[in-house]
């Protein structure tokens, strides 16, 4: 079946521009995660949704980062006034989870953001 | 989540078993050991997880020591497509529990 998809795959932004990154999770997956991966590093957690509720945003690096999942399916990560240190791969993952049960996370291919 | 320690890199020969070690000496009783891998330019991929018993699936086997302070991921017959960074992660099996990735082990499978 279809996996997690992300768009665009590549994004170049000039410093100061706003960007929006889209994630389409696997259909029916309750949980959705965003991670940021700098070059040569492991992914780092940004935020977590259970359905439309954003239950954890402890990893968002600044108030320029904002994520939403208004209907509990597609999610958008928005970065305002991009800066060079925002250059990274942004990964989305979804899992079939609810209540106290957790399942493995399925990752999308990521969006590579380059801020010039 | 408990911290894990992995060797930064290792090579293995195509067709041979690859044994990837992971130390997690501060693991608590209800934390699971998860393994993910990340092939170049792709998102991480789930491999296997376990609590205290050894586990096997179509991709790999996971051997956890009796004291649970370390584990080994075994790729029984490595192929060139197994070249990737392998991450050992210890976490609670709870909804919304994020994955905390360390540096991982960069595995290069050579022909």
Coordinates of C-alpha atoms in Angstrom, one line a residue:
Chain A
X1 CA 0.0 0.0 0.0
X2 CA 1.0 3.7 -0.1
X3 CA 3.5 4.8 2.4
X4 CA 4.1 8.2 3.9
X5 CA 4.6 10.9 1.3
X6 CA 6.1 14.3 1.7
X7 CA 6.2 17.3 -0.6
X8 CA 8.1 19.0 -1.9
X9 CA 11.1 16.7 -1.8
X10 CA 13.5 19.6 -2.2
X11 CA 13.0 23.3 -1.3
X12 CA 15.4 26.2 -1.6
X13 CA 14.4 29.3 0.2
X14 CA 16.1 32.6 0.6
X15 CA 16.8 33.7 4.1
X16 CA 13.7 35.4 5.6
X17 CA 11.2 33.6 3.4
X18 CA 8.4 31.4 4.9
X19 CA 8.1 27.8 3.8
X20 CA 5.4 25.1 4.2
X21 CA 6.2 21.4 4.2
X22 CA 3.5 18.9 3.7
X23 CA 3.1 15.3 5.0
X24 CA 0.6 12.8 3.9
X25 CA 0.6 9.9 6.5
X26 CA -0.5 6.4 5.9
X27 CA -4.3 6.3 5.8
X28 CA -5.8 5.5 9.2
X29 CA -2.6 6.2 11.1
X30 CA -3.5 8.1 14.3
X31 CA 0.0 9.3 15.3
X32 CA 2.1 11.7 13.3
X33 CA 5.6 12.9 14.1
X34 CA 8.0 15.5 12.6
X35 CA 11.7 15.2 12.9
X36 CA 14.6 17.4 11.8
X37 CA 17.8 15.8 10.5
X38 CA 20.9 18.0 10.1
X39 CA 23.6 16.8 7.7
X40 CA 25.5 13.8 9.2
X41 CA 23.3 13.6 12.3
X42 CA 20.5 11.4 13.4
X43 CA 16.9 12.7 13.2
X44 CA 15.7 14.9 16.1
X45 CA 12.2 15.1 17.3
X46 CA 10.2 18.2 16.6
X47 CA 6.5 17.6 17.4
X48 CA 3.8 14.9 17.7
X49 CA 0.1 14.8 16.9
X50 CA -2.5 12.3 17.9
X51 CA -5.3 12.8 15.4
X52 CA -5.7 16.6 15.2
X53 CA -4.3 17.3 18.6
X54 CA -0.7 18.4 19.0
X55 CA 0.3 16.7 22.2
X56 CA 4.0 17.4 22.2
X57 CA 5.8 20.3 20.6
X58 CA 8.8 20.3 22.9
X59 CA 11.2 19.8 20.1
X60 CA 10.3 22.8 18.0
X61 CA 13.5 25.0 18.1
X62 CA 11.8 28.4 18.1
X63 CA 8.5 30.1 17.7
X64 CA 9.2 30.4 14.0
X65 CA 8.3 26.7 13.7
X66 CA 4.6 25.9 13.6
X67 CA 2.9 22.6 12.8
X68 CA -0.8 21.7 12.2
X69 CA -2.9 18.7 11.4
X70 CA -6.4 20.2 11.3
X71 CA -8.4 17.2 10.1
X72 CA -6.3 14.5 11.7
X73 CA -4.7 13.4 8.5
X74 CA -2.4 15.6 6.4
X75 CA 0.0 17.7 8.4
X76 CA 1.9 20.9 7.5
X77 CA 5.1 22.1 9.1
X78 CA 5.6 25.8 8.6
X79 CA 8.8 27.7 9.1
X80 CA 8.6 31.5 9.2
X81 CA 11.5 33.8 8.4
X82 CA 13.8 31.0 7.5
X83 CA 17.4 31.2 8.6
X84 CA 20.5 29.3 7.4
X85 CA 20.5 27.1 10.5
X86 CA 17.1 25.8 9.4
X87 CA 18.7 24.0 6.5
X88 CA 18.1 20.3 7.1
X89 CA 16.0 17.3 6.0
X90 CA 12.5 17.4 7.6
X91 CA 11.1 13.9 8.1
X92 CA 7.5 13.0 8.8
X93 CA 6.5 9.6 10.4
X94 CA 3.2 8.1 11.1
X95 CA 2.1 5.1 13.2
X96 CA -1.0 3.2 14.0
X97 CA -1.3 4.1 17.6
X98 CA -4.0 5.0 20.1
X99 CA -4.4 5.0 23.8
X100 CA -1.5 3.3 25.5
X101 CA -0.5 1.1 22.6
X102 CA 2.3 2.1 20.3
X103 CA 3.4 0.7 16.9
X104 CA 6.4 1.2 14.8
X105 CA 6.8 4.5 13.0
X106 CA 6.8 4.6 9.2
X107 CA 8.9 7.5 7.8
X108 CA 8.5 9.4 4.6
X109 CA 11.4 10.3 2.3
X110 CA 11.8 13.7 3.8
X111 CA 12.0 17.3 2.5
X112 CA 15.5 18.7 2.0
X113 CA 15.3 22.4 2.9
X114 CA 18.2 24.6 1.9
X115 CA 18.2 28.2 3.0
X116 CA 20.5 30.5 1.1
Chain B
X1 CA 14.7 7.2 27.5
X2 CA 17.9 5.3 28.2
X3 CA 21.0 6.2 26.3
X4 CA 22.6 3.8 23.8
X5 CA 26.2 3.3 22.6
X6 CA 27.0 2.0 19.2
X7 CA 30.3 1.7 17.2
X8 CA 30.4 4.5 14.7
X9 CA 31.1 2.3 11.7
X10 CA 31.7 -1.3 10.6
X11 CA 32.3 -3.1 7.4
X12 CA 31.0 -6.6 6.5
X13 CA 31.3 -8.9 3.5
X14 CA 28.4 -9.5 1.2
X15 CA 26.7 -12.8 2.0
X16 CA 28.1 -13.0 5.5
X17 CA 26.2 -12.3 8.7
X18 CA 26.5 -8.8 10.1
X19 CA 26.4 -8.5 13.9
X20 CA 25.7 -5.0 15.1
X21 CA 26.2 -4.4 18.9
X22 CA 24.5 -1.9 21.1
X23 CA 25.0 -1.1 24.7
X24 CA 22.1 0.2 26.8
X25 CA 23.3 -0.3 30.4
X26 CA 20.8 2.2 31.9
X27 CA 17.7 0.5 30.3
X28 CA 14.7 0.3 32.7
X29 CA 12.4 -2.7 33.0
X30 CA 9.6 -1.4 30.8
X31 CA 11.8 0.0 28.0
X32 CA 12.0 -1.8 24.7
X33 CA 15.0 -2.0 22.3
X34 CA 14.2 -0.8 18.8
X35 CA 16.3 -0.9 15.7
X36 CA 15.8 1.3 12.7
X37 CA 18.1 1.8 9.6
X38 CA 18.4 4.7 7.2
X39 CA 19.6 4.1 3.7
X40 CA 21.2 7.1 2.0
X41 CA 18.6 9.8 1.0
X42 CA 15.7 7.8 2.5
X43 CA 13.7 8.1 5.7
X44 CA 14.5 5.7 8.6
X45 CA 13.0 2.2 8.3
X46 CA 11.8 0.1 11.2
X47 CA 13.6 -3.3 11.5
X48 CA 12.7 -5.0 14.7
X49 CA 12.1 -4.5 18.4
X50 CA 12.1 -6.6 21.6
X51 CA 11.8 -6.4 25.4
X52 CA 13.8 -9.3 26.8
X53 CA 13.2 -12.3 24.5
X54 CA 15.1 -12.8 21.3
X55 CA 13.1 -11.8 18.3
X56 CA 13.3 -12.7 14.6
X57 CA 11.5 -11.4 11.5
X58 CA 12.1 -11.5 7.8
X59 CA 14.7 -8.7 8.0
X60 CA 16.8 -9.5 11.0
X61 CA 17.2 -11.2 14.4
X62 CA 17.6 -9.3 17.7
X63 CA 19.5 -10.9 20.6
X64 CA 19.1 -9.2 24.0
X65 CA 21.4 -10.3 26.9
X66 CA 19.8 -11.7 30.0
X67 CA 20.6 -8.5 32.0
X68 CA 19.2 -6.4 29.1
X69 CA 22.2 -4.1 29.2
X70 CA 23.2 -4.9 25.6
X71 CA 21.8 -6.3 22.4
X72 CA 23.0 -7.4 19.0
X73 CA 21.2 -7.0 15.7
X74 CA 22.0 -9.7 13.3
X75 CA 21.6 -9.4 9.5
X76 CA 21.9 -13.1 8.5
X77 CA 23.1 -12.7 4.9
X78 CA 24.1 -9.1 4.3
X79 CA 23.6 -7.7 0.8
X80 CA 24.8 -4.5 -0.8
X81 CA 21.4 -3.0 -0.2
X82 CA 21.9 -3.4 3.5
X83 CA 24.5 -0.6 3.4
X84 CA 22.9 2.0 5.7
X85 CA 23.2 3.7 9.1
X86 CA 21.7 1.5 11.8
X87 CA 20.2 3.1 14.9
X88 CA 19.6 1.3 18.2
X89 CA 16.9 3.1 20.3
X90 CA 15.6 2.4 23.7
X91 CA 12.1 3.7 24.5
X92 CA 8.9 3.1 26.3
X93 CA 6.3 1.4 24.1
X94 CA 3.7 4.1 24.6
X95 CA 1.6 6.1 22.2
X96 CA 3.3 9.4 21.2
X97 CA 6.7 8.3 22.4
X98 CA 9.2 9.9 20.1
X99 CA 12.3 8.1 18.8
X100 CA 15.5 9.5 20.1
X101 CA 18.2 8.7 17.6
X102 CA 21.9 8.6 18.5
X103 CA 24.8 8.5 16.1
X104 CA 24.1 5.0 14.9
X105 CA 26.5 2.6 13.2
X106 CA 27.4 3.2 9.6
X107 CA 27.5 -0.2 8.0
X108 CA 29.2 -0.7 4.7
X109 CA 28.6 -4.0 2.9
X110 CA 31.4 -4.8 0.6
X111 CA 31.3 -7.2 -2.4

